Coordinates of C-alpha atoms in Angstrom, one line a residue:
M897 CA 63.4 57.1 43.3
V898 CA 63.3 60.6 41.7
V899 CA 66.6 59.9 39.9
I900 CA 65.2 56.5 38.6
M901 CA 62.1 58.2 37.4
K902 CA 64.0 60.9 35.5
K903 CA 66.2 58.2 33.8
Q904 CA 63.1 56.3 32.8
R905 CA 61.4 59.4 31.3
A906 CA 64.7 60.3 29.5
H907 CA 64.8 56.9 28.0
I908 CA 61.2 57.3 26.8
D909 CA 62.0 60.7 25.4
A910 CA 65.0 59.2 23.5
L911 CA 62.7 56.5 22.0
L912 CA 60.3 59.2 20.8
A913 CA 63.2 61.2 19.3
E914 CA 64.4 58.0 17.5
C915 CA 60.8 57.5 16.3
D916 CA 60.9 61.0 14.7
N917 CA 64.3 60.4 13.2
N918 CA 62.9 57.4 11.3
T919 CA 59.5 58.9 10.3
N920 CA 60.2 59.4 6.6
K921 CA 62.5 56.4 6.2
Y922 CA 59.7 53.9 5.7
T923 CA 61.4 51.1 7.6
G924 CA 58.8 50.6 10.3
K925 CA 61.4 51.6 13.0
D926 CA 59.3 54.6 13.9
L927 CA 56.3 52.5 14.9
E928 CA 58.6 50.1 16.8
C929 CA 60.0 52.9 18.8
A930 CA 56.6 54.5 19.5
N931 CA 55.2 51.2 20.7
E932 CA 58.1 50.6 23.0
A933 CA 57.8 54.2 24.4
L934 CA 54.1 53.7 25.0
E935 CA 54.6 50.5 26.9
L936 CA 57.2 52.1 29.2
A937 CA 55.3 55.4 29.6
T938 CA 52.1 53.5 30.5
A939 CA 54.0 51.4 33.1
I940 CA 55.4 54.5 35.0
E941 CA 52.3 56.7 34.3
Y942 CA 54.2 59.3 32.4
D943 CA 51.2 61.2 30.8
L944 CA 53.2 63.2 28.3
G945 CA 55.1 60.1 27.2
V946 CA 51.8 58.3 26.8
Y947 CA 50.4 61.2 24.7
E948 CA 53.4 61.5 22.5
S949 CA 53.6 57.7 21.9
H950 CA 49.9 57.5 20.9
F951 CA 50.3 60.6 18.7
R952 CA 53.2 59.0 16.8
I953 CA 51.3 55.7 16.4
A954 CA 48.3 57.7 15.1
R955 CA 50.6 59.5 12.6
F956 CA 51.9 56.2 11.4
M957 CA 48.4 54.8 11.0
I958 CA 47.3 57.9 9.0
A959 CA 50.2 57.5 6.7
K960 CA 49.3 53.9 6.1
G961 CA 45.6 54.7 5.6
N962 CA 44.4 53.0 8.8
N963 CA 42.2 55.9 9.7
E964 CA 39.8 54.2 12.0
E965 CA 42.7 52.9 14.1
A966 CA 44.3 56.3 14.1
I967 CA 41.1 57.8 15.6
Q968 CA 41.4 55.4 18.5
H969 CA 44.9 56.7 19.3
L970 CA 43.9 60.3 18.8
D971 CA 40.9 60.0 21.2
I972 CA 43.4 59.0 23.9
C973 CA 45.7 61.9 22.9
Y974 CA 42.8 64.4 23.1
S975 CA 41.7 63.1 26.5
I976 CA 45.2 63.5 28.0
A977 CA 45.7 66.9 26.4
V978 CA 42.4 68.2 27.8
T979 CA 43.2 66.7 31.3
L980 CA 46.6 68.5 31.3
E981 CA 45.0 71.7 29.9
D982 CA 47.8 71.5 27.3
R983 CA 46.6 73.8 24.5
V984 CA 49.5 73.1 22.1
R985 CA 48.7 69.3 22.3
I986 CA 45.0 70.0 21.9
A987 CA 45.7 71.9 18.7
R988 CA 48.1 69.2 17.4
T989 CA 45.4 66.6 18.0
D990 CA 42.7 68.6 16.4
N991 CA 44.9 69.0 13.3
S992 CA 45.4 65.3 13.1
F993 CA 41.7 64.6 13.6
G994 CA 41.1 67.0 10.7
I995 CA 43.3 64.9 8.4
V996 CA 41.7 61.6 9.5
Y997 CA 38.1 62.7 9.0
Y998 CA 39.0 64.2 5.7
N999 CA 40.5 60.9 4.6
L1000 CA 37.2 59.2 5.7
G1001 CA 35.1 61.7 3.7
V1002 CA 33.6 63.4 6.7
T1003 CA 34.5 66.9 5.5
S1004 CA 32.3 68.9 7.9
K1005 CA 33.9 67.2 10.9
S1006 CA 37.3 67.6 9.4
L1007 CA 36.9 71.3 9.0
E1008 CA 35.5 71.6 12.5
H1009 CA 38.6 70.1 14.0
L1010 CA 40.9 72.1 11.7
L1011 CA 39.3 75.4 12.5
Q1012 CA 39.5 74.7 16.2
A1013 CA 43.2 73.9 15.8
L1014 CA 43.7 77.1 13.8
D1015 CA 41.9 79.2 16.4
I1016 CA 44.2 77.9 19.2
S1017 CA 47.4 78.0 17.2
K1018 CA 46.8 81.6 16.1
S1019 CA 45.7 82.9 19.6
D1020 CA 48.6 81.1 21.3
N1021 CA 51.2 81.9 18.7
Y1022 CA 51.9 78.2 17.8
T1023 CA 53.3 79.1 14.4
E1024 CA 54.4 75.7 13.2
I1025 CA 51.0 74.1 14.0
E1026 CA 49.3 77.1 12.4
C1027 CA 51.2 76.4 9.2
W1028 CA 50.2 72.7 9.1
V1029 CA 46.6 73.6 9.8
Y1030 CA 46.5 76.2 6.9
N1031 CA 48.1 73.5 4.7
N1032 CA 45.4 71.0 5.5
I1033 CA 42.5 73.5 5.2
C1034 CA 43.8 74.6 1.7
S1035 CA 43.8 71.0 0.5
I1036 CA 40.2 70.5 1.6
L1037 CA 39.0 73.9 0.1
T1038 CA 40.6 73.0 -3.2
E1039 CA 38.9 69.6 -3.3
L1040 CA 35.6 71.4 -2.5
G1041 CA 36.2 73.8 -5.4
D1042 CA 36.5 76.9 -3.2
Y1043 CA 39.7 78.0 -5.0
E1044 CA 39.8 81.7 -4.2
T1045 CA 39.5 81.0 -0.4
A1046 CA 42.2 78.3 -0.8
L1047 CA 44.5 80.7 -2.5
G1048 CA 43.9 83.3 0.2
Y1049 CA 45.0 80.7 2.8
L1050 CA 47.9 79.7 0.7
Y1051 CA 49.3 83.2 0.5
T1052 CA 48.9 83.6 4.3
L1053 CA 50.7 80.2 4.7
L1054 CA 53.5 81.4 2.4
E1055 CA 53.9 84.6 4.3
I1056 CA 54.1 82.9 7.6
S1057 CA 56.4 80.1 6.5
S1058 CA 58.9 82.4 4.8
G1059 CA 58.7 85.2 7.4
S1060 CA 61.0 86.2 10.3
T1061 CA 59.5 83.5 12.5
K1062 CA 61.7 81.0 10.7
S1063 CA 59.1 78.3 10.7
K1064 CA 60.2 74.8 9.9
F1065 CA 57.3 74.3 7.6
P1066 CA 58.5 72.8 4.3
A1067 CA 58.4 75.2 1.4
C1068 CA 57.8 72.3 -1.0
L1069 CA 54.3 71.7 0.6
V1070 CA 53.3 75.3 0.0
Y1071 CA 54.5 75.1 -3.7
R1072 CA 52.7 71.7 -4.1
N1073 CA 49.4 73.2 -2.8
F1074 CA 49.7 76.2 -5.1
A1075 CA 50.4 73.9 -8.0
F1076 CA 47.4 71.7 -7.4
T1077 CA 45.0 74.6 -6.7
L1078 CA 46.1 76.5 -9.8
Y1079 CA 45.8 73.3 -11.9
S1080 CA 42.3 72.8 -10.6
M1081 CA 41.5 76.4 -11.7
N1082 CA 42.9 75.6 -15.1
E1083 CA 45.8 78.1 -14.6
I1084 CA 48.2 75.6 -16.2
T1085 CA 51.2 77.8 -16.7
E1086 CA 51.4 79.0 -13.1
A1087 CA 50.5 75.5 -11.9
E1088 CA 53.4 74.0 -13.8
S1089 CA 55.8 76.6 -12.4
Y1090 CA 54.8 75.8 -8.8
A1091 CA 54.9 72.1 -9.5
F1092 CA 58.6 72.3 -10.6
D1093 CA 59.3 74.5 -7.6
A1094 CA 57.8 71.9 -5.4
L1095 CA 59.8 69.1 -7.1
G1096 CA 63.1 71.0 -6.9
D1097 CA 62.7 71.9 -3.2
A1098 CA 61.5 68.4 -2.3
L1099 CA 64.5 66.8 -4.0
L1100 CA 66.8 69.2 -2.3
H1101 CA 65.4 68.4 1.2
E1102 CA 64.7 64.7 0.4
N1103 CA 61.0 65.0 1.0
V1104 CA 60.1 61.8 -0.9
Q1105 CA 56.3 62.2 -0.5
I1106 CA 56.3 65.6 -2.2
V1107 CA 58.6 64.3 -4.9
C1108 CA 55.9 61.7 -5.6
E1109 CA 53.0 64.3 -5.5
S1110 CA 54.9 66.8 -7.7
N1111 CA 55.4 64.2 -10.4
Y1112 CA 51.8 63.2 -10.1
I1113 CA 50.6 66.9 -10.5
L1114 CA 53.0 67.3 -13.5
G1115 CA 51.4 64.1 -15.0
E1116 CA 48.0 65.7 -14.5
I1117 CA 49.1 68.9 -16.2
R1118 CA 50.6 67.0 -19.2
A1119 CA 47.5 64.9 -19.5
S1120 CA 45.4 68.1 -19.6
Q1121 CA 47.6 69.3 -22.5
N1122 CA 47.1 66.0 -24.3
K1123 CA 50.8 65.3 -24.0
N1124 CA 50.1 61.7 -23.2
T1125 CA 53.6 60.3 -23.5
E1126 CA 55.0 62.9 -21.0
A1127 CA 52.0 62.4 -18.8
N1128 CA 52.6 58.7 -18.7
D1129 CA 56.3 59.2 -17.8
Y1130 CA 55.4 61.5 -14.9
Y1131 CA 52.7 59.2 -13.6
L1132 CA 55.0 56.2 -13.7
K1133 CA 57.7 58.2 -11.8
A1134 CA 55.1 59.1 -9.1
L1135 CA 53.9 55.5 -9.0
S1136 CA 57.4 54.1 -8.6
I1137 CA 57.9 56.4 -5.6
A1138 CA 54.5 55.6 -4.1
E1139 CA 55.2 51.9 -4.3
H1140 CA 58.7 52.4 -2.8
I1141 CA 57.2 54.2 0.3
S1142 CA 54.1 52.1 0.4
N1143 CA 51.7 55.0 0.0
D1144 CA 48.5 53.0 -0.8
Y1145 CA 46.4 56.1 -1.5
Y1146 CA 48.7 57.4 -4.3
I1147 CA 49.2 53.9 -5.7
A1148 CA 45.5 53.5 -6.2
L1149 CA 45.0 57.0 -7.4
I1150 CA 47.8 56.9 -10.0
Y1151 CA 46.6 53.5 -11.4
S1152 CA 43.2 55.1 -11.9
K1153 CA 44.7 58.0 -13.7
L1154 CA 46.8 55.7 -15.9
S1155 CA 43.7 53.8 -16.8
K1156 CA 42.1 57.0 -18.1
L1157 CA 45.2 58.0 -19.9
Y1158 CA 45.5 54.6 -21.7
C1159 CA 41.8 54.9 -22.7
D1160 CA 42.5 58.3 -24.2
M1161 CA 45.4 56.8 -26.1
G1162 CA 43.2 54.1 -27.5
S1163 CA 44.7 51.2 -25.5
Y1164 CA 41.4 50.0 -24.2
D1165 CA 42.4 46.5 -23.0
T1166 CA 45.3 48.0 -21.0
A1167 CA 43.0 50.7 -19.7
F1168 CA 40.4 48.2 -18.5
D1169 CA 43.0 46.0 -16.8
T1170 CA 44.6 49.0 -15.1
A1171 CA 41.2 50.4 -13.9
L1172 CA 40.3 47.0 -12.6
Y1173 CA 43.6 46.7 -10.7
A1174 CA 43.0 50.2 -9.2
Y1175 CA 39.5 49.2 -8.1
N1176 CA 40.5 45.9 -6.5
Y1177 CA 43.4 47.7 -4.8
V1178 CA 41.4 50.6 -3.4
M1179 CA 38.7 48.3 -2.0
K1180 CA 41.2 47.1 0.6
L1181 CA 41.8 50.6 1.8
D1182 CA 40.2 53.0 4.2
Y1183 CA 39.5 55.9 1.8
P1184 CA 35.7 56.1 1.0
I1185 CA 35.9 59.0 -1.5
L1186 CA 38.7 57.4 -3.5
K1187 CA 36.8 54.1 -3.5
R1188 CA 33.7 55.9 -5.0
N1189 CA 35.7 57.8 -7.6
I1190 CA 37.6 54.8 -8.8
A1191 CA 34.4 52.7 -8.9
L1192 CA 32.8 55.4 -11.0

């Protein structure tokens, strides 16, 4: 009986590993493996397998913008992690809650979860989780306009991720955050340098999402310089990638930016059609702040 149980758990763990291997391939195989793992783990009451399956399903839902559904899975994850007194999984879940509530525009609740995750990850030396939490907090602080605090966190993140701990945290994410924060501060030269660093590292390590975001930021930079043709080229590169990986958030966001660009270029009919498309597109999504901004 023990041998059978071990084999069943090993099979579930293999399915979860296969899920991870397919996470950034945008084939849907990751969700398929996570659902199969969840079914088997539930049947044999394998708590860690149930947690990890729900966590991966939530991750998939977040990526697809299904934030309310992601919360349902994360609630189960949190309950299991607390029952098992598993602090690393509590921190991981809090970090994901932070992302979801930020996407839903509930910034205070997002920061509450992220700061809880940061406290646990720092006190228990969970370096990789600490890096992800810093990354998410920096994005929120930049959106809130607290640039100096965001930069402080970013320098801490850069130090941790490039230190002797050999964290697996992607350097392109750090560069991307520096680029966006500095652009928001109107420090255009430094922002551009970091955006190209992010793009180069993302291409090297095949991080398609950051390739998309780096091109988007470069489009923003060129638009701020009134280099409209170059801005249009970067936006369209980012849009092509976003459509390829089905990132609805960036698809809607880039269309809204293109509409503004076309307006600045005097192409008012095209600008209106593009803005209307962005509005109709975003209304189907679960991003309240983006809906409001595009409606405005």
